[in-house]
Amino acid sequence: MIADALAGRRLLVTGSTGFLGTALVERLLRCVPDCELVLLVRAGRRSTPARRVQREVLRNDAFDRLRDDLGDRFDDDCARRISVIAGDVGTDGLGLDDAGRAALASCDVAIHAAAAVAFDSPLDRAVEVNLLGPTRLAQALQDAGARAHLVSVSTCYVAGNRRGRAGEVSVFDTPFGPKPQWRNEVAAARRSRADTEAESRTPPLLARFAKEARAELGAAGIPLLASKAERLRDTWVADTMIEAGRARARALGWPDAYAYTKALGEQALCETRGTLAVTLVRPSIIESALAEPRPGWIRGFRMAEPVIITYARGLLKEFPGIPEGVVDVIPVDLVVAAVIDAAARRPEGPAPAIVQVASGSANPLHYRHLVDMVHDWFSQHPLYDAKGQPIVVPRWSFPGRGRVQSQLQRAVKVIDVAEKALGALPLRGGQARWAADLEEHRADASRALDYVELYGAYAETEAVFAVDELLARWSTLDAADQDRFGYDPRVVDWDHYVTQVHLPSVVEHARVRVTPGARTGPSRSQRLRDRVLAPERHLAAFDLENTLIASNVVDSYSWLATRRLPPDERVRFALRTLAEAPSLLKLDRQDRGDFLRHFYRRFEGAPVAQLEEDATQLLSYLLLTKSFPAGIRRVRQHRRLGHRTVLITGALDVVVEANLAPLFDDIVCARMSTKQGRVDGRGPIWNGELTGAPPTGEARAQAMADYAEAEGLRLEEAVAYADSASDLPMLEAVGFPVAVNPEIRLAAIARKRGWLVEQWAKAPGGPRPLLPIGPVTRRTSFRRRPGGPGGTGALAGLTRGGAER
């Protein structure tokens, strides 16, 4: 009867790239062989609607069964029966062109399954899609002259936070509860977005975003900091709109913006549908398939899956809920069958038909029973931690939502304080892992808090959704239709479904570790390393300081400045340098380029010839004792593989070119100008000023990009090695970034983005001086002078044996 009623019909489907929509398209193609489908799909950023359908819908494993049935005819059959039109239910007029409007006019049935399904959607986004989407589709059908039957998928939770029976009637027909007007809510949501955008651009907030960007990225360069600050502004706007949606929904008696906008969407559709026939289908919480297209089929994680996996990983110690309450879940294939049945039944009367697809009233699954099944299953089939040890899942005691939220909020605050304390310390390498570990713990706690805030209300729901209309329709089906389009919730054996179907599917899709013992095969780091050292890479760019050597410009300067000083002045120099360290570190963290300009002014007055002579000795006295042998080997590995190697550093050319030129194909570094000396006419001296912008931050990334373009190399096939968040522009510009002995900020970023992290150590043996001061010599030397262009750090005056000439 159902297939016959839809035979030869053209069905419009929205939301086909989503969970429910994908299952719906597959079932229609397989079980209603004589129908044609028109899929309304929004264009992607880099993909047309037709390409999205090919990649996101037809290639999904939901179609494996149909693909096996049709064999080589699958592609031709889909091409014959499916038409794709560009459109967006979040836009007035759906954004249709003439071809799209013509396609709508030819449709006999429209199934509206598109929605902003996240429970934490920004208020205005939920309003535009969930509230106005059904109305826009109804208007477009009427404008196109279609006499279609519109089946709009809503949710049982339009009933709000009520207790007891929730019938298959309009939620606004009840004698109690608020009755907001949907047009007023739309206007208020749009106004809230405009007000929030305006507030985000006020000077105090812009200064706050800039401060937070610098705290996260350090001296990464103005463009990257500005980009980060703008992303923080966008996030603040989105978070504010999310909270506005939660607050408005809860004030009106709904658990979240999703249920609130779905309820108002029903109201708006019923008021504006004109003569259009409408059926509202309200599923409860949709989960994995019971049987069709295969047991356990699911697309993406729904509501319960993130909570289940977080619990199985031992990260969710408690969760709110009413143990004797009902968790109303329904397998997706039952919802699909009910929607298709609704599409085949045009309402007989003038009022919209309402069908709820739920299990709580006909076949209840109690919360305690569900939790016990999940606990027992993961006790028998545990996940395993990084060391291959089984994770023991906790027993929940069902505390109140407020108590769990308070515990998690305190945990997040404690971790935030610890992160800030660690962030103030100059840690790097293995020590920086502490901060990365804290970041991971904070993310876990924040995620658990989000789950409690988002889904806690659903675990405490006491509404019982009636399914009288659903069961009445079921009773009219013949045996063949009941077999092919089963949607009776009473057939679900919850013990079998949860333990034999749903949980195994959740674990499979979560890609979590399910086997004990040490991992076999190459580690993740080794796999990343193999990709970095693949022959097809083009370019390898290296930072120098703390990437290839455990040194910096202060070390090099101190060695050069003290090499010719007598012992007493060397001690005074060391003490002055230590006293300056906090201010230098602060300047370096604020802007690496400003720090280098400030610091290199100390070289003013230094004889060029003498500095060049001393620089040739710097390699053996300082660089070799502090180099990372693994880093030097990595440079040579790249060269053996035919990769171009380039050193990009803020160090002076007089230091690096004399010592490191043979190791690299090219060197990009800071260069200082000279002037003619006035002391005994002894030749040129350094003037302490750079000839151009030092290669730091975005300038370093630009230098690498210019080099790649000049050499005909592609940055997506390039590798970059660096140690600091100030090097982020260079690391983000390449296809294969590598964090070497990273400082705290970069360690956290690298872990979050899945970058390769290398921990390279200095060679054992050799001298380990407490301070980087040069060996005693009696030859001509520099002296530090107070005041002058470089302040107390300027180099000027020539000495012999420590006595001023």
JSON list of N, CA and C in Angstrom, two decimals, residues 612-651:
[
{"chain": "A", "resi": 612, "resn": "GLU", "atom": "N", "xyz": [83.91, 39.36, 13.23]},
{"chain": "A", "resi": 612, "resn": "GLU", "atom": "CA", "xyz": [83.95, 38.26, 12.27]},
{"chain": "A", "resi": 612, "resn": "GLU", "atom": "C", "xyz": [84.96, 37.20, 12.70]},
{"chain": "A", "resi": 613, "resn": "GLU", "atom": "N", "xyz": [86.09, 37.66, 13.23]},
{"chain": "A", "resi": 613, "resn": "GLU", "atom": "CA", "xyz": [87.10, 36.70, 13.70]},
{"chain": "A", "resi": 613, "resn": "GLU", "atom": "C", "xyz": [86.58, 35.89, 14.87]},
{"chain": "A", "resi": 614, "resn": "ASP", "atom": "N", "xyz": [85.94, 36.57, 15.81]},
{"chain": "A", "resi": 614, "resn": "ASP", "atom": "CA", "xyz": [85.42, 35.86, 16.97]},
{"chain": "A", "resi": 614, "resn": "ASP", "atom": "C", "xyz": [84.27, 34.92, 16.60]},
{"chain": "A", "resi": 615, "resn": "ALA", "atom": "N", "xyz": [83.46, 35.33, 15.60]},
{"chain": "A", "resi": 615, "resn": "ALA", "atom": "CA", "xyz": [82.32, 34.51, 15.21]},
{"chain": "A", "resi": 615, "resn": "ALA", "atom": "C", "xyz": [82.76, 33.17, 14.67]},
{"chain": "A", "resi": 616, "resn": "THR", "atom": "N", "xyz": [83.95, 33.12, 14.04]},
{"chain": "A", "resi": 616, "resn": "THR", "atom": "CA", "xyz": [84.42, 31.83, 13.52]},
{"chain": "A", "resi": 616, "resn": "THR", "atom": "C", "xyz": [84.74, 30.85, 14.65]},
{"chain": "A", "resi": 617, "resn": "GLN", "atom": "N", "xyz": [85.04, 31.39, 15.85]},
{"chain": "A", "resi": 617, "resn": "GLN", "atom": "CA", "xyz": [85.31, 30.53, 16.99]},
{"chain": "A", "resi": 617, "resn": "GLN", "atom": "C", "xyz": [84.05, 30.14, 17.76]},
{"chain": "A", "resi": 618, "resn": "LEU", "atom": "N", "xyz": [82.93, 30.86, 17.46]},
{"chain": "A", "resi": 618, "resn": "LEU", "atom": "CA", "xyz": [81.71, 30.64, 18.22]},
{"chain": "A", "resi": 618, "resn": "LEU", "atom": "C", "xyz": [81.16, 29.23, 18.02]},
{"chain": "A", "resi": 619, "resn": "LEU", "atom": "N", "xyz": [81.35, 28.67, 16.84]},
{"chain": "A", "resi": 619, "resn": "LEU", "atom": "CA", "xyz": [80.82, 27.34, 16.57]},
{"chain": "A", "resi": 619, "resn": "LEU", "atom": "C", "xyz": [81.38, 26.31, 17.54]},
{"chain": "A", "resi": 620, "resn": "SER", "atom": "N", "xyz": [82.69, 26.29, 17.71]},
{"chain": "A", "resi": 620, "resn": "SER", "atom": "CA", "xyz": [83.28, 25.27, 18.57]},
{"chain": "A", "resi": 620, "resn": "SER", "atom": "C", "xyz": [83.06, 25.58, 20.05]},
{"chain": "A", "resi": 621, "resn": "TYR", "atom": "N", "xyz": [83.09, 26.86, 20.44]},
{"chain": "A", "resi": 621, "resn": "TYR", "atom": "CA", "xyz": [82.98, 27.21, 21.86]},
{"chain": "A", "resi": 621, "resn": "TYR", "atom": "C", "xyz": [81.54, 27.18, 22.38]},
{"chain": "A", "resi": 622, "resn": "LEU", "atom": "N", "xyz": [80.56, 27.43, 21.51]},
{"chain": "A", "resi": 622, "resn": "LEU", "atom": "CA", "xyz": [79.19, 27.54, 21.99]},
{"chain": "A", "resi": 622, "resn": "LEU", "atom": "C", "xyz": [78.24, 26.63, 21.21]},
{"chain": "A", "resi": 623, "resn": "LEU", "atom": "N", "xyz": [78.23, 26.74, 19.91]},
{"chain": "A", "resi": 623, "resn": "LEU", "atom": "CA", "xyz": [77.23, 26.03, 19.13]},
{"chain": "A", "resi": 623, "resn": "LEU", "atom": "C", "xyz": [77.39, 24.53, 19.23]},
{"chain": "A", "resi": 624, "resn": "LEU", "atom": "N", "xyz": [78.63, 24.03, 19.12]},
{"chain": "A", "resi": 624, "resn": "LEU", "atom": "CA", "xyz": [78.80, 22.58, 19.15]},
{"chain": "A", "resi": 624, "resn": "LEU", "atom": "C", "xyz": [78.47, 22.00, 20.52]},
{"chain": "A", "resi": 625, "resn": "THR", "atom": "N", "xyz": [78.69, 22.77, 21.58]},
{"chain": "A", "resi": 625, "resn": "THR", "atom": "CA", "xyz": [78.37, 22.24, 22.92]},
{"chain": "A", "resi": 625, "resn": "THR", "atom": "C", "xyz": [76.89, 22.27, 23.21]},
{"chain": "A", "resi": 626, "resn": "LYS", "atom": "N", "xyz": [76.13, 23.03, 22.42]},
{"chain": "A", "resi": 626, "resn": "LYS", "atom": "CA", "xyz": [74.70, 23.17, 22.69]},
{"chain": "A", "resi": 626, "resn": "LYS", "atom": "C", "xyz": [73.83, 22.71, 21.51]},
{"chain": "A", "resi": 627, "resn": "SER", "atom": "N", "xyz": [74.42, 22.14, 20.50]},
{"chain": "A", "resi": 627, "resn": "SER", "atom": "CA", "xyz": [73.63, 21.71, 19.36]},
{"chain": "A", "resi": 627, "resn": "SER", "atom": "C", "xyz": [72.88, 20.42, 19.68]},
{"chain": "A", "resi": 628, "resn": "PHE", "atom": "N", "xyz": [71.83, 20.17, 18.91]},
{"chain": "A", "resi": 628, "resn": "PHE", "atom": "CA", "xyz": [71.06, 18.94, 19.01]},
{"chain": "A", "resi": 628, "resn": "PHE", "atom": "C", "xyz": [71.50, 18.02, 17.88]},
{"chain": "A", "resi": 629, "resn": "PRO", "atom": "N", "xyz": [72.25, 16.98, 18.18]},
{"chain": "A", "resi": 629, "resn": "PRO", "atom": "CA", "xyz": [72.72, 16.10, 17.09]},
{"chain": "A", "resi": 629, "resn": "PRO", "atom": "C", "xyz": [71.59, 15.54, 16.25]},
{"chain": "A", "resi": 630, "resn": "ALA", "atom": "N", "xyz": [70.45, 15.24, 16.87]},
{"chain": "A", "resi": 630, "resn": "ALA", "atom": "CA", "xyz": [69.33, 14.71, 16.09]},
{"chain": "A", "resi": 630, "resn": "ALA", "atom": "C", "xyz": [68.82, 15.75, 15.10]},
{"chain": "A", "resi": 631, "resn": "GLY", "atom": "N", "xyz": [68.88, 17.02, 15.48]},
{"chain": "A", "resi": 631, "resn": "GLY", "atom": "CA", "xyz": [68.46, 18.08, 14.57]},
{"chain": "A", "resi": 631, "resn": "GLY", "atom": "C", "xyz": [69.40, 18.21, 13.39]},
{"chain": "A", "resi": 632, "resn": "ILE", "atom": "N", "xyz": [70.71, 18.14, 13.66]},
{"chain": "A", "resi": 632, "resn": "ILE", "atom": "CA", "xyz": [71.69, 18.21, 12.57]},
{"chain": "A", "resi": 632, "resn": "ILE", "atom": "C", "xyz": [71.52, 17.02, 11.64]},
{"chain": "A", "resi": 633, "resn": "ARG", "atom": "N", "xyz": [71.27, 15.85, 12.22]},
{"chain": "A", "resi": 633, "resn": "ARG", "atom": "CA", "xyz": [71.04, 14.68, 11.36]},
{"chain": "A", "resi": 633, "resn": "ARG", "atom": "C", "xyz": [69.80, 14.86, 10.51]},
{"chain": "A", "resi": 634, "resn": "ARG", "atom": "N", "xyz": [68.76, 15.50, 11.07]},
{"chain": "A", "resi": 634, "resn": "ARG", "atom": "CA", "xyz": [67.53, 15.69, 10.32]},
{"chain": "A", "resi": 634, "resn": "ARG", "atom": "C", "xyz": [67.77, 16.59, 9.10]},
{"chain": "A", "resi": 635, "resn": "VAL", "atom": "N", "xyz": [68.57, 17.63, 9.28]},
{"chain": "A", "resi": 635, "resn": "VAL", "atom": "CA", "xyz": [68.90, 18.50, 8.14]},
{"chain": "A", "resi": 635, "resn": "VAL", "atom": "C", "xyz": [69.59, 17.68, 7.05]},
{"chain": "A", "resi": 636, "resn": "ARG", "atom": "N", "xyz": [70.54, 16.85, 7.45]},
{"chain": "A", "resi": 636, "resn": "ARG", "atom": "CA", "xyz": [71.26, 16.04, 6.47]},
{"chain": "A", "resi": 636, "resn": "ARG", "atom": "C", "xyz": [70.35, 15.01, 5.82]},
{"chain": "A", "resi": 637, "resn": "GLN", "atom": "N", "xyz": [69.39, 14.47, 6.57]},
{"chain": "A", "resi": 637, "resn": "GLN", "atom": "CA", "xyz": [68.43, 13.53, 5.98]},
{"chain": "A", "resi": 637, "resn": "GLN", "atom": "C", "xyz": [67.64, 14.19, 4.86]},
{"chain": "A", "resi": 638, "resn": "HIS", "atom": "N", "xyz": [67.18, 15.40, 5.12]},
{"chain": "A", "resi": 638, "resn": "HIS", "atom": "CA", "xyz": [66.43, 16.11, 4.09]},
{"chain": "A", "resi": 638, "resn": "HIS", "atom": "C", "xyz": [67.29, 16.35, 2.86]},
{"chain": "A", "resi": 639, "resn": "ARG", "atom": "N", "xyz": [68.53, 16.70, 3.06]},
{"chain": "A", "resi": 639, "resn": "ARG", "atom": "CA", "xyz": [69.40, 16.96, 1.90]},
{"chain": "A", "resi": 639, "resn": "ARG", "atom": "C", "xyz": [69.65, 15.68, 1.12]},
{"chain": "A", "resi": 640, "resn": "ARG", "atom": "N", "xyz": [69.82, 14.56, 1.83]},
{"chain": "A", "resi": 640, "resn": "ARG", "atom": "CA", "xyz": [70.02, 13.30, 1.12]},
{"chain": "A", "resi": 640, "resn": "ARG", "atom": "C", "xyz": [68.80, 12.91, 0.29]},
{"chain": "A", "resi": 641, "resn": "LEU", "atom": "N", "xyz": [67.62, 13.30, 0.77]},
{"chain": "A", "resi": 641, "resn": "LEU", "atom": "CA", "xyz": [66.39, 12.99, 0.05]},
{"chain": "A", "resi": 641, "resn": "LEU", "atom": "C", "xyz": [66.13, 13.95, -1.10]},
{"chain": "A", "resi": 642, "resn": "GLY", "atom": "N", "xyz": [67.01, 14.91, -1.29]},
{"chain": "A", "resi": 642, "resn": "GLY", "atom": "CA", "xyz": [66.86, 15.87, -2.38]},
{"chain": "A", "resi": 642, "resn": "GLY", "atom": "C", "xyz": [65.98, 17.05, -2.05]},
{"chain": "A", "resi": 643, "resn": "HIS", "atom": "N", "xyz": [65.63, 17.23, -0.77]},
{"chain": "A", "resi": 643, "resn": "HIS", "atom": "CA", "xyz": [64.82, 18.37, -0.37]},
{"chain": "A", "resi": 643, "resn": "HIS", "atom": "C", "xyz": [65.72, 19.61, -0.26]},
{"chain": "A", "resi": 644, "resn": "ARG", "atom": "N", "xyz": [65.20, 20.75, -0.65]},
{"chain": "A", "resi": 644, "resn": "ARG", "atom": "CA", "xyz": [65.92, 22.01, -0.42]},
{"chain": "A", "resi": 644, "resn": "ARG", "atom": "C", "xyz": [65.84, 22.33, 1.07]},
{"chain": "A", "resi": 645, "resn": "THR", "atom": "N", "xyz": [66.94, 22.72, 1.65]},
{"chain": "A", "resi": 645, "resn": "THR", "atom": "CA", "xyz": [66.98, 23.06, 3.07]},
{"chain": "A", "resi": 645, "resn": "THR", "atom": "C", "xyz": [67.32, 24.54, 3.22]},
{"chain": "A", "resi": 646, "resn": "VAL", "atom": "N", "xyz": [66.59, 25.23, 4.05]},
{"chain": "A", "resi": 646, "resn": "VAL", "atom": "CA", "xyz": [66.82, 26.64, 4.28]},
{"chain": "A", "resi": 646, "resn": "VAL", "atom": "C", "xyz": [66.73, 26.92, 5.77]},
{"chain": "A", "resi": 647, "resn": "LEU", "atom": "N", "xyz": [67.66, 27.68, 6.27]},
{"chain": "A", "resi": 647, "resn": "LEU", "atom": "CA", "xyz": [67.66, 28.13, 7.66]},
{"chain": "A", "resi": 647, "resn": "LEU", "atom": "C", "xyz": [67.06, 29.52, 7.70]},
{"chain": "A", "resi": 648, "resn": "ILE", "atom": "N", "xyz": [66.02, 29.70, 8.52]},
{"chain": "A", "resi": 648, "resn": "ILE", "atom": "CA", "xyz": [65.36, 31.00, 8.67]},
{"chain": "A", "resi": 648, "resn": "ILE", "atom": "C", "xyz": [65.45, 31.38, 10.14]},
{"chain": "A", "resi": 649, "resn": "THR", "atom": "N", "xyz": [66.24, 32.39, 10.44]},
{"chain": "A", "resi": 649, "resn": "THR", "atom": "CA", "xyz": [66.54, 32.72, 11.83]},
{"chain": "A", "resi": 649, "resn": "THR", "atom": "C", "xyz": [66.68, 34.22, 12.01]},
{"chain": "A", "resi": 650, "resn": "GLY", "atom": "N", "xyz": [66.41, 34.65, 13.22]},
{"chain": "A", "resi": 650, "resn": "GLY", "atom": "CA", "xyz": [66.62, 36.04, 13.56]},
{"chain": "A", "resi": 650, "resn": "GLY", "atom": "C", "xyz": [68.04, 36.34, 14.00]},
{"chain": "A", "resi": 651, "resn": "ALA", "atom": "N", "xyz": [68.91, 35.32, 14.02]},
{"chain": "A", "resi": 651, "resn": "ALA", "atom": "CA", "xyz": [70.31, 35.53, 14.40]},
{"chain": "A", "resi": 651, "resn": "ALA", "atom": "C", "xyz": [71.03, 36.33, 13.32]}
]
